[in-house]
């Protein structure tokens, strides 16, 4: 309960929303478990979930494992890789149960503008849909303030907010996160959680209390670091001739390789073997990610600069 209280205080302070630590918060083994529980709690067989792509690799499998059907809404570079409300509306059927949002996004670093999210929430209200919002990169927002979905008009009751300690607090291996939502949903998620997981590791819970209560300064310093690396990597990629939008959040750059005549898979495999630089094919995150590669800048500036040099050599000889 101490961690749930700390999370409740944190959300009140940062976002001005209240979740009762007694029955509106559930500590999970990362957002990964939270995503799985959310889907299993709300979906009946055949129910549809709208999933904008490219997106984090576990979203569609979680829907499938829960017996649901992911309905993909592709996004594109011209729209900053943000889902357009009219496309979400067009994907709704009488089987649609939820819209899954994840901004800032992995792999694109996209951040959806507030007005656009308000519009998506209005659509969710109109069709009485749940919103599952993965805000694990919320604190890693570099331009403007992060929009926390449940703070938007009409969103609080229908949103399952998922967040965790893996990114902003660099605690990936501690496997700790949380879900926030209505007492009914949290109770249903809890039923599954208590029989499958029992609880998230108590050591990690103690560490998370310390992180959320006492590391604002360190977090801000880290965000500044990432912001600096973001500018270096995006400039470097564009200079090499790999056109890249400026990501507004998370810690990924997502340049295009479309003009080079290789598939994303081929590009990544050759870069790995020939120059020992690891990047991820955009196609791993959905069909519309083909033609792009995901470069993480959650590593030192030194390594980023070395990787850029090697990528330049690699692209020059293609
Ligand atoms: C968008 C997104 N959601 C969730 C996760 C998983 O987070 P966790 O470590 O909390 O399970 C990741 C990890 O890469 C991610 O990028």
XYZ file of N, CA and C in Angstrom, residues 29-254:
678
model
N 3.970 -6.210 -12.658
C 5.344 -6.541 -13.041
C 5.626 -5.833 -14.373
N 5.829 -4.540 -14.271
C 6.051 -3.710 -15.459
C 4.749 -3.404 -16.189
N 4.856 -2.500 -17.154
C 3.701 -2.206 -18.012
C 3.333 -3.459 -18.812
N 4.325 -4.317 -19.045
C 4.061 -5.548 -19.799
C 2.940 -6.355 -19.152
N 3.043 -6.559 -17.838
C 1.967 -7.301 -17.171
C 0.678 -6.490 -17.157
N 0.827 -5.177 -16.922
C -0.360 -4.314 -16.886
C -1.152 -4.386 -18.189
N -0.438 -4.402 -19.318
C -1.090 -4.461 -20.631
C -1.867 -5.784 -20.780
N -1.212 -6.866 -20.405
C -1.844 -8.185 -20.493
C -3.098 -8.238 -19.615
N -2.977 -7.761 -18.367
C -4.121 -7.795 -17.445
C -5.264 -6.934 -17.960
N -4.919 -5.757 -18.498
C -5.965 -4.841 -18.981
C -6.770 -5.518 -20.081
N -6.069 -6.157 -21.018
C -6.772 -6.816 -22.128
C -7.625 -7.957 -21.617
N -7.054 -8.762 -20.728
C -7.816 -9.921 -20.244
C -9.015 -9.480 -19.396
N -8.872 -8.317 -18.749
C -9.980 -7.843 -17.908
C -11.163 -7.346 -18.734
N -10.898 -6.730 -19.875
C -12.012 -6.069 -20.585
C -12.524 -6.841 -21.802
N -11.716 -7.771 -22.344
C -12.111 -8.357 -23.633
C -12.888 -9.659 -23.494
N -13.928 -9.784 -24.302
C -14.586 -11.066 -24.527
C -14.093 -11.569 -25.884
N -14.221 -12.890 -26.128
C -13.710 -13.408 -27.404
C -14.288 -12.640 -28.591
N -13.419 -12.243 -29.504
C -13.863 -11.552 -30.720
C -13.947 -10.035 -30.588
N -13.815 -9.524 -29.372
C -13.856 -8.065 -29.211
C -12.657 -7.427 -29.916
N -12.882 -6.244 -30.455
C -11.804 -5.585 -31.208
C -11.164 -4.443 -30.417
N -9.864 -4.306 -30.630
C -9.120 -3.191 -30.019
C -8.403 -2.449 -31.138
N -8.582 -1.148 -31.174
C -7.928 -0.337 -32.207
C -6.496 -0.013 -31.769
N -5.554 -0.373 -32.644
C -4.137 -0.223 -32.303
C -3.424 0.576 -33.401
N -3.089 1.834 -33.137
C -2.298 2.583 -34.132
C -0.895 1.993 -34.249
N -0.411 1.870 -35.477
C 0.940 1.339 -35.731
C 1.771 2.383 -36.457
N 3.123 2.314 -36.445
C 3.944 1.336 -35.738
C 3.824 1.501 -34.227
N 3.881 0.378 -33.505
C 3.713 0.449 -32.052
C 4.574 -0.596 -31.361
N 4.635 -0.482 -30.052
C 5.415 -1.412 -29.232
C 4.978 -2.849 -29.534
N 5.970 -3.741 -29.583
C 5.741 -5.106 -30.092
C 4.714 -5.922 -29.312
N 4.480 -5.607 -28.037
C 3.586 -6.495 -27.269
C 2.106 -6.138 -27.408
N 1.781 -4.993 -27.998
C 0.371 -4.567 -27.994
C -0.545 -5.589 -28.681
N -0.200 -5.936 -29.913
C -1.095 -6.851 -30.645
C -1.137 -8.242 -30.000
N 0.035 -8.827 -29.618
C -0.039 -10.130 -28.950
C -0.912 -10.118 -27.690
N -0.841 -9.038 -26.905
C -1.669 -8.984 -25.683
C -3.154 -9.056 -26.033
N -3.551 -8.363 -27.100
C -4.957 -8.406 -27.528
C -5.302 -9.834 -27.953
N -4.421 -10.443 -28.732
C -4.671 -11.805 -29.243
C -4.742 -12.824 -28.101
N -3.807 -12.736 -27.153
C -3.800 -13.699 -26.042
C -5.098 -13.623 -25.246
N -5.705 -12.442 -25.211
C -6.950 -12.271 -24.444
C -8.174 -12.654 -25.281
N -7.934 -13.193 -26.476
C -9.063 -13.623 -27.320
C -9.626 -12.513 -28.175
N -8.985 -11.351 -28.148
C -9.486 -10.218 -28.920
C -8.870 -10.150 -30.308
N -9.310 -9.124 -31.044
C -8.798 -8.942 -32.404
C -8.216 -7.530 -32.517
N -6.890 -7.436 -32.778
C -6.330 -6.094 -32.964
C -6.754 -5.538 -34.325
N -7.214 -4.309 -34.340
C -7.565 -3.654 -35.610
C -6.554 -2.522 -35.802
N -5.689 -2.717 -36.793
C -4.568 -1.794 -36.953
C -4.997 -0.523 -37.681
N -4.584 0.620 -37.138
C -4.710 1.891 -37.856
C -3.288 2.344 -38.174
N -2.883 2.243 -39.447
C -1.506 2.635 -39.771
C -1.331 4.152 -39.662
N -0.154 4.570 -39.220
C 0.146 6.010 -39.227
C 1.338 6.223 -40.157
N 1.578 7.485 -40.520
C 2.672 7.721 -41.466
C 3.478 8.950 -41.059
N 4.652 9.043 -41.685
C 5.594 10.117 -41.359
C 4.960 11.493 -41.594
N 4.173 11.605 -42.675
C 3.586 12.910 -43.017
C 2.708 13.438 -41.878
N 2.125 12.532 -41.084
C 1.327 12.969 -39.928
C 2.099 12.855 -38.625
N 3.418 12.787 -38.737
C 4.255 12.693 -37.535
C 4.036 11.379 -36.794
N 3.586 10.346 -37.489
C 3.308 9.029 -36.895
C 2.279 9.115 -35.770
N 1.322 10.013 -35.932
C 0.249 10.123 -34.943
C -1.059 9.691 -35.607
N -1.852 8.920 -34.863
C -3.124 8.417 -35.410
C -4.107 9.568 -35.594
N -4.786 9.595 -36.733
C -5.751 10.666 -36.966
C -7.133 10.235 -36.472
N -7.827 11.135 -35.766
C -9.129 10.754 -35.195
C -10.087 10.171 -36.231
N -10.110 10.741 -37.460
C -11.081 10.236 -38.440
C -10.761 8.803 -38.850
N -9.474 8.440 -38.808
C -9.112 7.057 -39.146
C -9.496 6.106 -38.006
N -9.374 6.591 -36.794
C -9.803 5.774 -35.651
C -11.322 5.570 -35.727
N -12.030 6.649 -36.008
C -13.492 6.558 -36.128
C -13.883 5.545 -37.210
N -13.171 5.590 -38.323
C -13.509 4.713 -39.445
C -13.238 3.238 -39.110
N -12.367 2.987 -38.133
C -12.022 1.594 -37.792
C -12.994 0.995 -36.772
N -13.906 1.816 -36.250
C -14.812 1.331 -35.195
C -15.931 0.472 -35.794
N -16.193 -0.675 -35.152
C -17.323 -1.528 -35.555
C -18.145 -1.807 -34.294
N -19.214 -2.616 -34.438
C -19.992 -2.899 -33.215
C -19.271 -3.868 -32.279
N -18.097 -4.350 -32.711
C -17.298 -5.230 -31.840
C -16.188 -4.457 -31.100
N -15.995 -3.195 -31.459
C -14.869 -2.451 -30.861
C -15.092 -2.250 -29.367
N -14.054 -2.594 -28.598
C -14.166 -2.448 -27.142
C -13.255 -1.353 -26.602
N -12.126 -1.141 -27.282
C -11.133 -0.215 -26.718
C -10.248 0.388 -27.795
N -9.681 1.536 -27.437
C -8.636 2.159 -28.262
C -7.357 2.121 -27.431
N -6.283 1.633 -28.051
C -5.015 1.565 -27.335
C -4.129 2.736 -27.783
N -3.704 3.538 -26.839
C -2.831 4.667 -27.182
C -1.510 4.522 -26.440
N -0.434 4.931 -27.079
C 0.875 4.864 -26.419
C 1.718 6.048 -26.828
N 1.523 7.190 -26.189
C 2.308 8.402 -26.500
C 2.947 8.921 -25.239
N 4.233 9.309 -25.315
C 5.167 9.223 -26.442
C 5.333 7.765 -26.895
N 5.598 7.606 -28.207
C 5.536 6.278 -28.801
C 6.904 5.618 -28.962
N 6.904 4.330 -28.756
C 7.985 3.459 -29.180
C 7.447 2.771 -30.430
N 8.049 2.839 -31.600
C 9.421 3.190 -31.915
C 9.622 4.594 -32.497
N 8.585 5.407 -32.637
C 8.736 6.621 -33.457
C 9.107 7.870 -32.655
N 8.904 7.829 -31.335
C 9.120 9.031 -30.531
C 8.010 10.053 -30.711
N 6.923 9.644 -31.381
C 5.819 10.573 -31.644
C 5.093 10.943 -30.358
N 4.657 12.192 -30.301
C 3.818 12.679 -29.214
C 2.567 13.250 -29.870
N 1.400 12.844 -29.404
C 0.163 13.344 -30.023
C -0.210 14.677 -29.405
N -0.579 15.675 -30.250
C -1.003 16.953 -29.694
C -2.262 16.793 -28.834
N -2.360 17.624 -27.815
C -3.460 17.533 -26.856
C -4.839 17.573 -27.528
N -5.013 18.499 -28.505
C -6.339 18.656 -29.140
C -6.730 17.375 -29.852
N -5.736 16.738 -30.447
C -6.020 15.504 -31.170
C -6.425 14.383 -30.195
N -5.760 14.349 -29.056
C -6.121 13.341 -28.050
C -7.518 13.628 -27.499
N -7.839 14.918 -27.342
C -9.191 15.269 -26.866
C -10.243 14.755 -27.840
N -9.910 14.883 -29.123
C -10.837 14.426 -30.170
C -11.001 12.898 -30.097
N -9.902 12.197 -29.882
C -9.968 10.728 -29.781
C -10.793 10.328 -28.536
N -10.608 11.061 -27.444
C -11.392 10.769 -26.237
C -12.886 11.007 -26.512
N -13.198 12.081 -27.261
C -14.619 12.345 -27.595
C -15.202 11.170 -28.372
N -14.394 10.612 -29.278
C -14.861 9.452 -30.058
C -15.090 8.255 -29.114
N -14.158 8.056 -28.181
C -14.304 6.947 -27.221
C -15.594 7.124 -26.416
N -15.911 8.369 -26.035
C -17.143 8.632 -25.269
C -18.364 8.336 -26.140
N -18.295 8.814 -27.384
C -19.449 8.652 -28.288
C -19.789 7.174 -28.481
N -18.761 6.335 -28.596
C -18.998 4.902 -28.861
C -18.847 4.051 -27.590
N -18.718 4.710 -26.463
C -18.583 4.035 -25.168
C -17.462 2.990 -25.170
N -16.267 3.442 -25.486
C -15.108 2.548 -25.558
C -14.149 2.804 -24.394
N -13.432 1.762 -24.029
C -12.329 1.959 -23.091
C -11.153 2.579 -23.840
N -10.308 3.270 -23.071
C -9.016 3.707 -23.610
C -7.948 3.060 -22.735
N -7.006 2.406 -23.386
C -5.867 1.886 -22.631
C -4.690 2.764 -23.014
N -4.129 3.442 -22.020
C -3.092 4.417 -22.331
C -1.764 4.010 -21.687
N -0.816 3.663 -22.534
C 0.520 3.291 -22.070
C 1.368 4.560 -22.043
N 1.595 5.090 -20.834
C 2.303 6.377 -20.719
C 3.678 6.189 -20.091
N 4.294 5.064 -20.419
C 5.587 4.740 -19.799
C 6.674 5.771 -20.156
N 6.523 6.446 -21.322
C 7.507 7.468 -21.696
C 7.030 8.890 -21.368
N 5.946 9.000 -20.604
C 5.356 10.322 -20.331
C 6.361 11.361 -19.841
N 7.223 10.933 -18.934
C 8.183 11.913 -18.377
C 9.276 12.248 -19.367
N 9.448 11.384 -20.379
C 10.478 11.653 -21.394
C 9.830 12.383 -22.568
N 9.336 13.574 -22.268
C 8.721 14.433 -23.282
C 9.573 15.693 -23.348
N 10.024 16.056 -24.559
C 11.032 17.117 -24.657
C 10.485 18.459 -25.104
N 9.303 18.417 -25.730
C 8.761 19.694 -26.227
C 7.352 19.848 -25.676
N 7.201 20.774 -24.746
C 5.893 20.946 -24.114
C 5.672 19.906 -23.033
N 4.453 19.929 -22.508
C 4.148 19.062 -21.362
C 3.436 17.809 -21.848
N 3.728 16.692 -21.202
C 3.051 15.429 -21.530
C 1.543 15.548 -21.247
N 0.728 15.007 -22.153
C -0.724 14.967 -21.902
C -1.080 13.614 -21.306
N -1.515 13.646 -20.064
C -1.925 12.413 -19.384
C -3.405 12.186 -19.728
N -3.672 11.103 -20.454
C -5.012 10.914 -21.034
C -6.160 11.023 -20.015
N -6.064 10.366 -18.838
C -7.229 10.446 -17.941
C -7.545 11.848 -17.437
N -6.660 12.821 -17.675
C -6.976 14.196 -17.256
C -7.865 14.897 -18.278
N -8.064 14.295 -19.450
C -8.856 14.964 -20.494
C -10.349 14.786 -20.207
N -11.165 15.744 -20.660
C -12.598 15.676 -20.353
C -13.226 14.362 -20.828
N -13.897 13.673 -19.925
C -14.608 12.438 -20.272
C -13.751 11.190 -20.232
N -12.435 11.350 -20.014
C -11.537 10.194 -20.159
C -11.356 9.386 -18.878
N -11.466 10.031 -17.744
C -11.064 9.397 -16.473
C -11.751 8.043 -16.237
N -13.066 8.002 -16.411
C -13.842 6.797 -16.080
C -13.533 5.652 -17.027
N -13.142 5.986 -18.275
C -13.017 4.916 -19.267
C -11.558 4.553 -19.587
N -10.626 5.180 -18.872
C -9.211 4.938 -19.209
C -8.537 4.010 -18.212
N -7.770 3.071 -18.748
C -6.854 2.296 -17.910
C -5.476 2.877 -18.208
N -4.928 3.552 -17.209
C -3.610 4.188 -17.358
C -2.535 3.186 -16.941
N -1.553 2.988 -17.821
C -0.449 2.081 -17.498
C 0.847 2.880 -17.480
N 1.630 2.671 -16.451
C 2.911 3.370 -16.372
C 3.867 2.493 -15.558
N 5.125 2.889 -15.537
C 6.075 2.056 -14.813
C 7.397 2.746 -14.630
N 8.344 2.006 -14.104
C 9.613 2.578 -13.671
C 10.766 2.277 -14.629
N 10.468 1.549 -15.720
C 11.539 1.076 -16.604
C 12.253 2.187 -17.361
N 11.538 3.254 -17.695
C 12.126 4.247 -18.604
C 12.600 5.482 -17.849
N 11.673 6.250 -17.265
C 12.069 7.502 -16.616
C 13.046 7.244 -15.469
N 12.911 6.097 -14.789
C 13.795 5.812 -13.659
C 14.869 4.784 -14.018
N 14.923 4.407 -15.290
C 15.925 3.437 -15.773
C 15.960 2.181 -14.901
N 14.776 1.652 -14.554
C 14.701 0.471 -13.674
C 14.108 -0.738 -14.405
N 14.489 -0.882 -15.672
C 13.888 -1.936 -16.512
C 13.946 -3.320 -15.845
N 15.119 -3.669 -15.329
C 15.294 -5.010 -14.778
C 14.575 -5.226 -13.452
N 14.101 -4.152 -12.834
C 13.403 -4.304 -11.557
C 11.976 -4.812 -11.754
N 11.497 -4.737 -12.985
C 10.180 -5.238 -13.373
C 9.067 -4.690 -12.479
N 8.860 -3.403 -12.591
C 7.839 -2.807 -11.728
C 7.076 -1.694 -12.453
N 5.755 -1.733 -12.317
C 4.910 -0.735 -12.963
C 3.565 -0.679 -12.256
N 2.613 0.026 -12.848
C 1.293 0.088 -12.207
C 0.198 0.359 -13.224
N -1.024 -0.006 -12.806
C -2.215 0.322 -13.584
C -3.104 1.174 -12.704
N -3.761 2.173 -13.326
C -4.694 3.028 -12.591
C -6.000 3.078 -13.368
N -7.092 2.951 -12.670
C -8.378 2.983 -13.375
C -9.531 2.928 -12.401
N -10.724 2.623 -12.917
C -11.917 2.572 -12.064
C -11.782 1.372 -11.114
N -12.438 1.437 -9.933
C -12.361 0.323 -8.987
C -12.797 -1.002 -9.614
N -13.798 -0.971 -10.503
C -14.300 -2.225 -11.099
C -13.217 -2.878 -11.965
N -12.595 -2.069 -12.822
C -11.562 -2.607 -13.705
C -10.358 -3.091 -12.904
N -9.929 -2.280 -11.949
C -8.743 -2.652 -11.157
C -9.027 -3.940 -10.381
N -10.262 -4.097 -9.886
C -10.605 -5.324 -9.157
C -10.517 -6.542 -10.087
N -10.993 -6.382 -11.319
C -10.944 -7.507 -12.267
C -9.493 -7.839 -12.618
N -8.688 -6.800 -12.837
C -7.265 -7.041 -13.139
C -6.583 -7.729 -11.944
N -6.960 -7.295 -10.759
C -6.384 -7.852 -9.519
C -6.678 -9.350 -9.401
N -7.886 -9.750 -9.820
C -8.260 -11.173 -9.727
C -7.288 -12.031 -10.530
N -6.940 -11.543 -11.724
C -6.017 -12.313 -12.565
C -4.607 -12.239 -11.984
N -4.223 -11.025 -11.611
C -2.872 -10.776 -11.078
C -2.585 -11.653 -9.853
N -3.559 -11.760 -8.945
C -3.254 -12.453 -7.686
C -3.076 -13.961 -7.880
N -3.705 -14.511 -8.931
C -3.532 -15.956 -9.155
C -2.383 -16.276 -10.104
N -1.972 -15.289 -10.905
C -0.904 -15.579 -11.857
C 0.442 -15.072 -11.348
N 0.433 -13.923 -10.679
C 1.693 -13.271 -10.307
C 1.864 -13.199 -8.794
N 0.748 -13.232 -8.081
C 0.710 -13.039 -6.623
C 1.013 -11.579 -6.284
N 2.251 -11.149 -6.563
C 2.547 -9.726 -6.375
C 3.837 -9.409 -7.120
N 4.055 -8.118 -7.341
C 5.346 -7.707 -7.898
C 6.365 -7.818 -6.769
N 7.601 -8.079 -7.130
C 8.667 -8.272 -6.144
C 8.666 -7.165 -5.082
N 8.701 -7.572 -3.799
C 8.653 -6.559 -2.739
C 9.923 -5.701 -2.722
N 11.068 -6.297 -3.091
C 12.301 -5.482 -3.132
C 12.126 -4.358 -4.158
N 11.562 -4.721 -5.289
C 11.365 -3.708 -6.342
C 10.362 -2.646 -5.881
N 9.381 -3.078 -5.113
C 8.396 -2.099 -4.627
C 9.070 -1.077 -3.705
N 9.966 -1.566 -2.856
C 10.674 -0.650 -1.945
C 11.540 0.314 -2.760
N 12.230 -0.227 -3.782
C 13.076 0.632 -4.619
C 12.223 1.654 -5.367
N 11.051 1.236 -5.804
C 10.176 2.146 -6.559
C 9.662 3.285 -5.677
N 9.418 2.984 -4.408
C 8.974 4.051 -3.481
C 10.061 5.122 -3.400
N 11.302 4.672 -3.259
C 12.418 5.612 -3.193
C 12.500 6.418 -4.499
N 12.380 5.712 -5.620
C 12.506 6.386 -6.920
C 11.425 7.455 -7.088
N 10.205 7.102 -6.803
C 9.110 8.039 -7.102
C 9.083 9.204 -6.113
N 9.567 8.963 -4.894
C 9.528 10.033 -3.887
C 10.735 10.961 -3.958
N 11.896 10.384 -4.284
C 13.128 11.155 -4.053
C 14.049 11.290 -5.254
N 13.543 11.184 -6.469
C 14.517 11.290 -7.563
C 14.089 12.266 -8.664
N 13.263 13.238 -8.300
C 12.839 14.225 -9.308
C 14.025 14.896 -9.974
N 15.025 15.278 -9.156
C 16.164 16.004 -9.704
C 16.947 15.133 -10.682
N 17.198 13.896 -10.273
C 17.949 12.972 -11.142
C 17.184 12.722 -12.449
N 15.851 12.578 -12.313
C 15.038 12.346 -13.520
C 15.169 13.523 -14.479
N 15.074 14.726 -13.909
C 15.156 15.904 -14.781
C 16.516 16.006 -15.459
N 17.559 15.677 -14.720
C 18.897 15.693 -15.326
C 18.986 14.692 -16.478
N 18.374 13.534 -16.254
C 18.415 12.482 -17.284
C 17.619 12.921 -18.517
N 16.481 13.561 -18.292
C 15.664 14.025 -19.419
C 16.480 15.036 -20.243
N 17.218 15.897 -19.544
C 18.074 16.870 -20.251
C 19.144 16.161 -21.092
N 19.729 15.116 -20.496
C 20.728 14.294 -21.208
C 20.129 13.701 -22.483
N 18.966 13.069 -22.323
C 18.310 12.446 -23.483
C 17.997 13.498 -24.540
N 17.559 14.652 -24.066
C 17.208 15.729 -24.991
C 18.433 16.118 -25.824
N 19.593 16.203 -25.152
C 20.823 16.547 -25.850
C 21.181 15.445 -26.858
N 21.124 14.184 -26.409
C 21.467 13.057 -27.295
C 20.516 13.009 -28.491
N 19.247 13.342 -28.224
C 18.238 13.339 -29.291
C 18.664 14.270 -30.413
N 19.108 15.472 -30.038
C 19.496 16.430 -31.071
C 20.731 15.948 -31.837
N 21.673 15.370 -31.088
C 22.899 14.876 -31.735
C 22.559 13.768 -32.728
N 21.749 12.805 -32.312
C 21.494 11.645 -33.170
C 20.650 12.052 -34.385
N 19.675 12.917 -34.179
C 18.809 13.300 -35.307
C 19.603 14.112 -36.324
N 20.456 15.008 -35.840
C 21.297 15.771 -36.771
C 22.234 14.819 -37.509
N 22.858 13.905 -36.749
C 23.789 12.949 -37.344
C 23.120 12.110 -38.418
N 21.934 11.611 -38.141
C 21.241 10.758 -39.112
C 20.889 11.556 -40.369
N 20.387 12.766 -40.173
C 20.042 13.593 -41.340
C 21.284 13.929 -42.160
N 22.397 14.200 -41.474
C 23.653 14.504 -42.186
C 24.132 13.313 -43.019
N 23.902 12.111 -42.500
C 24.307 10.907 -43.239
C 23.434 10.708 -44.474
N 22.269 11.356 -44.451
C 21.329 11.156 -45.561
C 20.242 10.152 -45.210
N 20.017 9.991 -43.895
C 18.881 9.171 -43.454
C 17.851 10.139 -42.856
N 16.857 10.543 -43.667
C 15.928 11.583 -43.217
C 15.169 11.149 -41.967
N 15.166 12.036 -40.989
C 14.627 11.667 -39.680
C 13.873 12.832 -39.067
N 12.610 12.600 -38.699
C 11.838 13.623 -37.990
C 12.442 13.807 -36.603
N 12.222 14.977 -36.015
C 12.680 15.189 -34.644
C 11.658 14.529 -33.707
N 12.050 13.431 -33.020
C 11.093 12.802 -32.098
C 10.819 13.736 -30.922
N 9.571 13.753 -30.437
C 9.243 14.691 -29.351
C 9.280 14.021 -27.983
N 9.417 12.691 -27.981
C 9.446 11.988 -26.692
C 10.136 10.648 -26.823
N 10.124 9.877 -25.721
C 10.770 8.555 -25.618
C 12.281 8.691 -25.879
N 12.958 7.583 -26.248
C 14.391 7.741 -26.574
C 14.775 7.002 -27.838
N 13.966 7.232 -28.881
C 14.221 6.594 -30.169
C 14.169 7.604 -31.308
N 15.055 7.407 -32.288
C 14.950 8.137 -33.561
C 14.516 7.106 -34.598
N 13.730 7.546 -35.584
C 13.109 6.596 -36.516
C 13.308 7.085 -37.953
